[in-house]
PDB file of C-alpha atoms in Angstrom:
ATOM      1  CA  UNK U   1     -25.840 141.859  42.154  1.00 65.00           C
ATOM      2  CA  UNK U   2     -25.070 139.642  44.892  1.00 65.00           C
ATOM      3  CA  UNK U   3     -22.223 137.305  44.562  1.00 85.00           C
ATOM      4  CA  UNK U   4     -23.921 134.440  46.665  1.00 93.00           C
ATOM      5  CA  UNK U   5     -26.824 131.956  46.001  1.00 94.00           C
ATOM      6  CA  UNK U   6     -28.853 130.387  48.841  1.00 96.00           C
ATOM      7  CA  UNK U   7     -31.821 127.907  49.018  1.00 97.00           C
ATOM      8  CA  UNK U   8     -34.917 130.182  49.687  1.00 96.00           C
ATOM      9  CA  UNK U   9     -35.925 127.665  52.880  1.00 97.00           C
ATOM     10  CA  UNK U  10     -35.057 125.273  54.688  1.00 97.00           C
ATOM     11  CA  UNK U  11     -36.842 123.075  57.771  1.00 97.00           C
ATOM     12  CA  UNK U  12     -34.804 121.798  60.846  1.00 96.00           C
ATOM     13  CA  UNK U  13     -35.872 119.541  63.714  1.00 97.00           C
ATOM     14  CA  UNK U  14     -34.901 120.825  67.054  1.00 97.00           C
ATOM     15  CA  UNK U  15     -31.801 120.200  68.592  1.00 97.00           C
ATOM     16  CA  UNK U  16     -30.674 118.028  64.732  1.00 97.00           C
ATOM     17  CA  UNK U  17     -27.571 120.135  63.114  1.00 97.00           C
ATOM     18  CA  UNK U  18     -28.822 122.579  60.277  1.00 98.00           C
ATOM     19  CA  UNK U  19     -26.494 122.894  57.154  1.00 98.00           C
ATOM     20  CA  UNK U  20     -27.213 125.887  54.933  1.00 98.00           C
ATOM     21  CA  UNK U  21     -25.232 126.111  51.607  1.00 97.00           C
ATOM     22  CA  UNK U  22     -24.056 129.185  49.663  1.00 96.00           C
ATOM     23  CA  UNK U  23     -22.400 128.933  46.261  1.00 96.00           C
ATOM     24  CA  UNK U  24     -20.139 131.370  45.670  1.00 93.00           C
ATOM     25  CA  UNK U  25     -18.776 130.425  42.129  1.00 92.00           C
ATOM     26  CA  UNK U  26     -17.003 133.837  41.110  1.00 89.00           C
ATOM     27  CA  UNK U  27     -15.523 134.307  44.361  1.00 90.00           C
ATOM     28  CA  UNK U  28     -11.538 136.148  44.157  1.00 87.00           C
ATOM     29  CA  UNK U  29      -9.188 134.587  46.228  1.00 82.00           C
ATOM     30  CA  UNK U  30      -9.174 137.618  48.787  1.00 85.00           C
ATOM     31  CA  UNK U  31     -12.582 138.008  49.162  1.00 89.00           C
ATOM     32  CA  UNK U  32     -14.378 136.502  52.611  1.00 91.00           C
ATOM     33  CA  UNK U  33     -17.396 134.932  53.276  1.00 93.00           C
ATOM     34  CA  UNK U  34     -19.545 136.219  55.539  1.00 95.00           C
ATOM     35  CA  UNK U  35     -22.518 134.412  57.258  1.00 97.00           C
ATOM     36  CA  UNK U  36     -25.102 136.733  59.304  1.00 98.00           C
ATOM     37  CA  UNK U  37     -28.635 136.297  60.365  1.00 98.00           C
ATOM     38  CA  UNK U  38     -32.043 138.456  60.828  1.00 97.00           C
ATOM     39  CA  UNK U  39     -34.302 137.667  63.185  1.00 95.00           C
ATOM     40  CA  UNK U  40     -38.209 139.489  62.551  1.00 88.00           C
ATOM     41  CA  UNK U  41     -37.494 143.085  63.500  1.00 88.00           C
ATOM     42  CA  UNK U  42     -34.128 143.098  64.550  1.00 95.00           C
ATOM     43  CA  UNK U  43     -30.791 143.856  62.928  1.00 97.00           C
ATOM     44  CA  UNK U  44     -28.424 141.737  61.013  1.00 97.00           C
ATOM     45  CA  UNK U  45     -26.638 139.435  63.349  1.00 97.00           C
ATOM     46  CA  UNK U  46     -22.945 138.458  62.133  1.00 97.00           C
ATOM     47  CA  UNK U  47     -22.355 134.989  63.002  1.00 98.00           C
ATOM     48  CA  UNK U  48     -18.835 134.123  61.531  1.00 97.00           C
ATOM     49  CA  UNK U  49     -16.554 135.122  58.748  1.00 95.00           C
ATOM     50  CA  UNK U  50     -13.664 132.766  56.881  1.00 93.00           C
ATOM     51  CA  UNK U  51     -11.086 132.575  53.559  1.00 91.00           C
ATOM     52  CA  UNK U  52     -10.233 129.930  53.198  1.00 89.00           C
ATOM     53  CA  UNK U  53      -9.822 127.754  56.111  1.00 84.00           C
ATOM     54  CA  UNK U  54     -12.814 126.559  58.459  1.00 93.00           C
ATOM     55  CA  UNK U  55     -13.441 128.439  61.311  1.00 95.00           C
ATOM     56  CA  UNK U  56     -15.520 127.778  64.041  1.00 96.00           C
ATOM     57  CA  UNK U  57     -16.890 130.304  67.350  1.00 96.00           C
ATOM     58  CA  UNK U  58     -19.557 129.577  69.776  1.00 95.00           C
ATOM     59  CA  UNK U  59     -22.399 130.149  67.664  1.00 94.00           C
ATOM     60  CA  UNK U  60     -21.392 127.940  64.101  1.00 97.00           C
ATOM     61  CA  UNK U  61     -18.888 126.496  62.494  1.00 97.00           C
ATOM     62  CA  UNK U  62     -18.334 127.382  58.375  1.00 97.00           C
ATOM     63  CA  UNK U  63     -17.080 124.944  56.254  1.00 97.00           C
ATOM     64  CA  UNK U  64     -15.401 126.202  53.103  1.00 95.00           C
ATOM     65  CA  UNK U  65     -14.790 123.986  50.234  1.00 94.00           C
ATOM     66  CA  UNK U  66     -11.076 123.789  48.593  1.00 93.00           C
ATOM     67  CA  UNK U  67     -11.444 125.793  45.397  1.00 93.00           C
ATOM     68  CA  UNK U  68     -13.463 128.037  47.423  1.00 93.00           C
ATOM     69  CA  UNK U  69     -16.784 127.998  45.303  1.00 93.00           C
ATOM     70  CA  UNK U  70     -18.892 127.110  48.052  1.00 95.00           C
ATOM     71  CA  UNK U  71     -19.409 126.732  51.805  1.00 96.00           C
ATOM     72  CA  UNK U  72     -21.825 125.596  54.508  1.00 97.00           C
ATOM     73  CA  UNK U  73     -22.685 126.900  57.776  1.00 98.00           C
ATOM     74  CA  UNK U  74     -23.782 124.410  60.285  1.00 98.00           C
ATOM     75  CA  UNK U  75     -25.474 125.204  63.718  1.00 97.00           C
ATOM     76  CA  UNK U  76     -24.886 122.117  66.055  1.00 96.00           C
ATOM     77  CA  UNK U  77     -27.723 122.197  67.882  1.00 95.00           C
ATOM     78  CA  UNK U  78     -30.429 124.367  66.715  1.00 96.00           C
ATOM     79  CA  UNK U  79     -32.977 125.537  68.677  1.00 97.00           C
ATOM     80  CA  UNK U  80     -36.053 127.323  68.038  1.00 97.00           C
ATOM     81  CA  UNK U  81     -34.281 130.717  68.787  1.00 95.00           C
ATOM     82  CA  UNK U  82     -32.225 130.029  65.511  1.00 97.00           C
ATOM     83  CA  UNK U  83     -35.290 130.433  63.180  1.00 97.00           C
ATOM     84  CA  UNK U  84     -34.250 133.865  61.189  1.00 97.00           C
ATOM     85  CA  UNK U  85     -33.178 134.667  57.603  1.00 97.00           C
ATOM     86  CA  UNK U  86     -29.706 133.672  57.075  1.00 98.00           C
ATOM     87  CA  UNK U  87     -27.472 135.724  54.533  1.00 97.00           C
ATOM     88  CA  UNK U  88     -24.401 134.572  52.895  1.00 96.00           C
ATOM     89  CA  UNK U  89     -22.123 137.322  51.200  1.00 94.00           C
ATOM     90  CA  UNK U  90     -19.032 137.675  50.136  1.00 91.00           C
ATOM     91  CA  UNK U  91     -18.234 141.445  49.332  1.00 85.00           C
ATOM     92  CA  UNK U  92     -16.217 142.136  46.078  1.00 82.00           C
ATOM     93  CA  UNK U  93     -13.165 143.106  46.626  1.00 80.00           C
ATOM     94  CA  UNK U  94     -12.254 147.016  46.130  1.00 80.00           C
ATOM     95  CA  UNK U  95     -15.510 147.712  47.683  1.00 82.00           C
ATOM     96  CA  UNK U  96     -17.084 148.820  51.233  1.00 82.00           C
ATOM     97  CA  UNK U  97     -20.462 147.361  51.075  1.00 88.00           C
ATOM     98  CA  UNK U  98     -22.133 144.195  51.921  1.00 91.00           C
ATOM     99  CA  UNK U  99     -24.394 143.103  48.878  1.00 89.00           C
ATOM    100  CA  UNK U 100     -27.079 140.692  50.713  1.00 90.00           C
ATOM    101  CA  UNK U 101     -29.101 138.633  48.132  1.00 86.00           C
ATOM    102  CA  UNK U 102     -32.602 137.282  49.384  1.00 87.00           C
ATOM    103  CA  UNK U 103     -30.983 134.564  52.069  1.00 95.00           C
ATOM    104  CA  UNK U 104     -32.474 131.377  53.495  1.00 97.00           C
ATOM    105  CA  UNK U 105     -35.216 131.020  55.468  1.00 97.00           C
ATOM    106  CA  UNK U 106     -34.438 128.499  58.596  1.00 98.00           C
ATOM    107  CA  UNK U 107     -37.196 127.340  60.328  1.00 97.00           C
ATOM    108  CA  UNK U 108     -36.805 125.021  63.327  1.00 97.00           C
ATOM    109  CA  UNK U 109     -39.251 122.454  64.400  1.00 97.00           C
ATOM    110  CA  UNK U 110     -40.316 121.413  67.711  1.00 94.00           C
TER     111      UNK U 110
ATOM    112  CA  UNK J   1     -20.150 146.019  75.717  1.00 56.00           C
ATOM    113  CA  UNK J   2     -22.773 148.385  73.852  1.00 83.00           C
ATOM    114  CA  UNK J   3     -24.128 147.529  70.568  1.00 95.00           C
ATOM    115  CA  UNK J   4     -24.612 149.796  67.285  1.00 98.00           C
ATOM    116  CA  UNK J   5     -27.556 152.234  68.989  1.00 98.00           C
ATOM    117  CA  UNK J   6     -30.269 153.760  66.563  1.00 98.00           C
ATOM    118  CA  UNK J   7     -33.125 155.993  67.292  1.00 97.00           C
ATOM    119  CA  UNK J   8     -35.683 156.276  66.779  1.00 97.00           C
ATOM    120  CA  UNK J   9     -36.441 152.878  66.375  1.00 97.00           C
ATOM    121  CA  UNK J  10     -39.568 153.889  64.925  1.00 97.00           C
ATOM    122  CA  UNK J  11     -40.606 157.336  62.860  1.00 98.00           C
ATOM    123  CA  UNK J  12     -44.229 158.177  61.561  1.00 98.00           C
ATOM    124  CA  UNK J  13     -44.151 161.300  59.192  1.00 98.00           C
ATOM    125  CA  UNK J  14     -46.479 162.800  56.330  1.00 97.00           C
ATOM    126  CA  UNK J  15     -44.955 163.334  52.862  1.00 97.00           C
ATOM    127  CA  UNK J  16     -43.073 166.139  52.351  1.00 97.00           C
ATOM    128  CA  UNK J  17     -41.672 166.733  55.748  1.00 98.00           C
ATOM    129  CA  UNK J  18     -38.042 166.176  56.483  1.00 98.00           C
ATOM    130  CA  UNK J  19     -36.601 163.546  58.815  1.00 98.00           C
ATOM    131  CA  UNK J  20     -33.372 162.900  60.712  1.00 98.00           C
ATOM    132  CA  UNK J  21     -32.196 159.385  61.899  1.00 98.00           C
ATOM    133  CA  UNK J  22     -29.157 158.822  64.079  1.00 98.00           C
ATOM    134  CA  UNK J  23     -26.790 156.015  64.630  1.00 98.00           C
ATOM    135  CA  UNK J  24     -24.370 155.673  67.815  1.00 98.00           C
ATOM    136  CA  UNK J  25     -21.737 153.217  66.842  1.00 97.00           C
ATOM    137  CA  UNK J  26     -20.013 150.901  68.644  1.00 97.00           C
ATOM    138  CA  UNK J  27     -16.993 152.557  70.470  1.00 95.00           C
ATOM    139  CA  UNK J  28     -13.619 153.212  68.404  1.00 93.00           C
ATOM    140  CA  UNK J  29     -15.133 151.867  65.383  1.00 95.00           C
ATOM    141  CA  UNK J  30     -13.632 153.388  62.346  1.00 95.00           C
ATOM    142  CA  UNK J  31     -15.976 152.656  59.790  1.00 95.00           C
ATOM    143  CA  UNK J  32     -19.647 153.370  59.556  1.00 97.00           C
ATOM    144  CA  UNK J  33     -22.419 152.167  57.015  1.00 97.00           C
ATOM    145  CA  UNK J  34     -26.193 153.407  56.540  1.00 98.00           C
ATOM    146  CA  UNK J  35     -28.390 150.342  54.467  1.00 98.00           C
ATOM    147  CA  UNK J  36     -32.200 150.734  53.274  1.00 98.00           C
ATOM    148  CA  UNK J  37     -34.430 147.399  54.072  1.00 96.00           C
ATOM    149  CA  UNK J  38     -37.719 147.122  52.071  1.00 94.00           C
ATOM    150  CA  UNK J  39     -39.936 144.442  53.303  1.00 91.00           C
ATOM    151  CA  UNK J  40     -39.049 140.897  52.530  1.00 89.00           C
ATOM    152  CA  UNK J  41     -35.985 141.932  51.033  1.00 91.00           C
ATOM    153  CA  UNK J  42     -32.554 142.385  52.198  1.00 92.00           C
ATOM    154  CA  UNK J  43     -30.566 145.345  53.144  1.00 95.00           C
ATOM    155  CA  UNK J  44     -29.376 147.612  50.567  1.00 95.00           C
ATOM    156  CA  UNK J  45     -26.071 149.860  50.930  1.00 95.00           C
ATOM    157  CA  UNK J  46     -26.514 153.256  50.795  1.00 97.00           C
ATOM    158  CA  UNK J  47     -23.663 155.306  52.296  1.00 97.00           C
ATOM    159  CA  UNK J  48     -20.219 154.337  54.052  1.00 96.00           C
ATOM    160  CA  UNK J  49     -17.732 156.554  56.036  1.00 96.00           C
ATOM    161  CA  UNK J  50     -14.199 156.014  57.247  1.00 95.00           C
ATOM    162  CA  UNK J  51     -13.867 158.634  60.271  1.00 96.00           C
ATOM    163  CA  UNK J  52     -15.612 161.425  58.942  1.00 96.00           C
ATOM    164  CA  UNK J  53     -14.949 161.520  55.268  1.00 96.00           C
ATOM    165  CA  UNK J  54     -17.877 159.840  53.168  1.00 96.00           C
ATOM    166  CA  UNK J  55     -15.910 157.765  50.723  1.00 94.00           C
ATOM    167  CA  UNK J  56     -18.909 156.313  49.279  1.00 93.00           C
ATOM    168  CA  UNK J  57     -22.505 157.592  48.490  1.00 94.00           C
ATOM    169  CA  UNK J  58     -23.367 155.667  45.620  1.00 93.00           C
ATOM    170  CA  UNK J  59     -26.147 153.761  47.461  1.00 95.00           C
ATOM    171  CA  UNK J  60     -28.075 157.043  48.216  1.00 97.00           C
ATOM    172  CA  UNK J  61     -31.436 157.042  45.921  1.00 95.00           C
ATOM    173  CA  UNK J  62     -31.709 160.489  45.074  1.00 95.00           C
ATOM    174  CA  UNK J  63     -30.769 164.243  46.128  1.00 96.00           C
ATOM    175  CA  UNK J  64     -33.132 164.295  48.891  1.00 98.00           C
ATOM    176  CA  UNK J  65     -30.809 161.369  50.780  1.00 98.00           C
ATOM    177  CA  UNK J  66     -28.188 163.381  52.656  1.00 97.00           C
ATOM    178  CA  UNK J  67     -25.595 161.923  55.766  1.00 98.00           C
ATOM    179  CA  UNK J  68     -22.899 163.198  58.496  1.00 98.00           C
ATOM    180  CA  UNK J  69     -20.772 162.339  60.399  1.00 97.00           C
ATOM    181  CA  UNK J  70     -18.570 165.265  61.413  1.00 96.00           C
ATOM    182  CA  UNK J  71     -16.449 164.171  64.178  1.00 94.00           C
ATOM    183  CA  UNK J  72     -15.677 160.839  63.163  1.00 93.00           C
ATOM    184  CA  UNK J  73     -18.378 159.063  66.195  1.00 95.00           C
ATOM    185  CA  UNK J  74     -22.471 159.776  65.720  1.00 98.00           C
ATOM    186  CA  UNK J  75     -23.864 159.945  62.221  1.00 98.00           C
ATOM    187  CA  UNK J  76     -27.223 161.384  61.505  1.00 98.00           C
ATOM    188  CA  UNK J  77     -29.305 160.292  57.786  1.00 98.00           C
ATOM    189  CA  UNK J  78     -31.364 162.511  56.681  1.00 98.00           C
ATOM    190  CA  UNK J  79     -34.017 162.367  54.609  1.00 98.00           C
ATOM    191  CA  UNK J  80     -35.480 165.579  52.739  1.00 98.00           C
ATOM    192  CA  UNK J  81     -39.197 165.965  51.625  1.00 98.00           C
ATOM    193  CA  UNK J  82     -40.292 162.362  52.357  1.00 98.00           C
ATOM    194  CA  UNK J  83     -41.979 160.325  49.519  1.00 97.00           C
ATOM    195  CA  UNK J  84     -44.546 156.629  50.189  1.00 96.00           C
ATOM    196  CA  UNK J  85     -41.532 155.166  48.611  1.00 96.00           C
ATOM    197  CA  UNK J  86     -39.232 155.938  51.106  1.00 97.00           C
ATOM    198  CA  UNK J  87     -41.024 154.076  53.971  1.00 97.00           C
ATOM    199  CA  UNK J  88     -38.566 151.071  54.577  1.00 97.00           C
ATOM    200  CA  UNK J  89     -35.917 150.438  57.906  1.00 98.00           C
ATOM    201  CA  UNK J  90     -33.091 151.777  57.969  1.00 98.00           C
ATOM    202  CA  UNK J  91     -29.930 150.241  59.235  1.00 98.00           C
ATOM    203  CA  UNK J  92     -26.199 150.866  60.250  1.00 98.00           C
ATOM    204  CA  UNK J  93     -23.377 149.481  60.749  1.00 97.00           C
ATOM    205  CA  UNK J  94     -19.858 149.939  62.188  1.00 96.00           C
ATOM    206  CA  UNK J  95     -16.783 147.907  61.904  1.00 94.00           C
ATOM    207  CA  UNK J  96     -13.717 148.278  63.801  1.00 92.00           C
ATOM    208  CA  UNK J  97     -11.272 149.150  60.762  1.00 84.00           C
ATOM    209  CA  UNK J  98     -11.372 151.294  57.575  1.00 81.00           C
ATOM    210  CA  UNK J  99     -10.545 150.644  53.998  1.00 71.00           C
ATOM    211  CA  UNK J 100     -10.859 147.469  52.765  1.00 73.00           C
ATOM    212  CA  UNK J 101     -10.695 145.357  55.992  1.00 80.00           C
ATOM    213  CA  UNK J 102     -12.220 141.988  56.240  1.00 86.00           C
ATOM    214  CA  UNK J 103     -13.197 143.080  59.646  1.00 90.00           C
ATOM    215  CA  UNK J 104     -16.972 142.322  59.960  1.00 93.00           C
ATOM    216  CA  UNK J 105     -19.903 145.369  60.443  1.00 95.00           C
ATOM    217  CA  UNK J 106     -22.128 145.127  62.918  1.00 96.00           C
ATOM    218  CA  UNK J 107     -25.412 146.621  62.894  1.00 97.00           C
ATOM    219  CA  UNK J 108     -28.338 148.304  64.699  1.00 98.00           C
ATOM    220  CA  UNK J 109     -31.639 147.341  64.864  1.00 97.00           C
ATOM    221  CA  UNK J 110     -32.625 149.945  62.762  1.00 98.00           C
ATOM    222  CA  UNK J 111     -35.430 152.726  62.265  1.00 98.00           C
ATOM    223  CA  UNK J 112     -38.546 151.359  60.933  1.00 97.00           C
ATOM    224  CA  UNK J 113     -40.006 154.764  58.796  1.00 98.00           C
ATOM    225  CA  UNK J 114     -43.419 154.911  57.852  1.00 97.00           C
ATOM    226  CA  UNK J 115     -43.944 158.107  55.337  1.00 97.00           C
ATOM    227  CA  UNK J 116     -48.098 158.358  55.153  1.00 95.00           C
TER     228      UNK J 116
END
């Protein structure tokens, strides 16, 4: 089962910041959090990746709460383009795999 | 630089015949993954190599799943004696490390397989 819970959708306006949560409540304390994105008939698109600290790169910036149990990712600026499926996971530790739950569904409005 | 390259990106068979999918990964990358996406839900793991040793099948559905990778670079999924159920896209991934690094995967955009 998925480690991660997300919203099932959400509705931005264009160019506002979008925010989507993840609770991670069992996370370890080497596990990472990973934030990618699916846009209709394309791949998984990784976005960013953190442990503990923030991080931010040219596409988002994640914000990861103190004891860890949650975190947000926050586009800036969205745009249209960002409308996808966005996935939260944190893969348990002494494993390989990604285990995606269901994700949330950003729309952006014009 | 080049991406995680699958083909086909789309594959039309009848049930029963046998098909083969291939992934190019990104260059160097050490560690390879092969994921199952039904529609509306998200990817499921199926197999993961480090080089060319399969250190994990566990994700494969049944007997009829089979992967390769034998020098370490291309890897090729395929599927034996197709079944309806099977009809889903299928995705890899590589990442740049192996073992248990927290170095991201980054995938393909998949085969789309329709089994009629």
């Amino acid at each position: 089962d998925a480690k991660t819970t997300q919203p099932p959708s959400m509705d931005c306006a264009e160019g506002r910041a979008a925010n989507l949560p993840c609770n991670h409540s069992t996370i370890s304390g080497n596990e990472y959090v990973y934030w990618y994105r699916q846009i209709h008939s394309q791949g998984p698109q990784y976005i960013i990746h953190g442990l503990k600290n923030n991080e931010t790169n040219e596409m988002a910036s994640l914000i990861i709460t103190e004891d860890r149990k949650s975190s947000t990712l926050i586009l800036p600026h969205a745009t249209l383009r960002d409308t996808a499926v966005y996935y939260c996971i944190v893969r348990p530790s002494g494993t390989y795999k990604y285990i995606f739950g269901t994700g949330t569904r950003l729309k952006v409005l014009a | 630089g080049a991406g995680v390259s699958q083909s086909p990106r789309y594959k039309v068979a009848k049930r029963g015949q046998d098909v083969a999918l291939r992934c190019d990964p990104i260059s160097g990358h050490v560690s390879l993954f092969w994921y199952q996406q039904a529609l509306g839900q998200g990817p499921e793991f199926l197999t993961y190599f480090q080089n060319e040793a399969q250190l994990d099948k566990s994700g494969l559905p049944s007997d009829r799943f089979f992967a390769e990778r034998p020098e370490g670079s291309v890897s090729t999924l395929k599927i034996q004696r197709t079944q309806q159920e099977d009809s889903a896209v299928y995705l890899c991934a590589s990442s740049l490390e192996g073992s248990y690094s927290n170095q991201p995967q980054h995938f393909g955009d998949g085969t789309r397989l329709s089994i009629l």
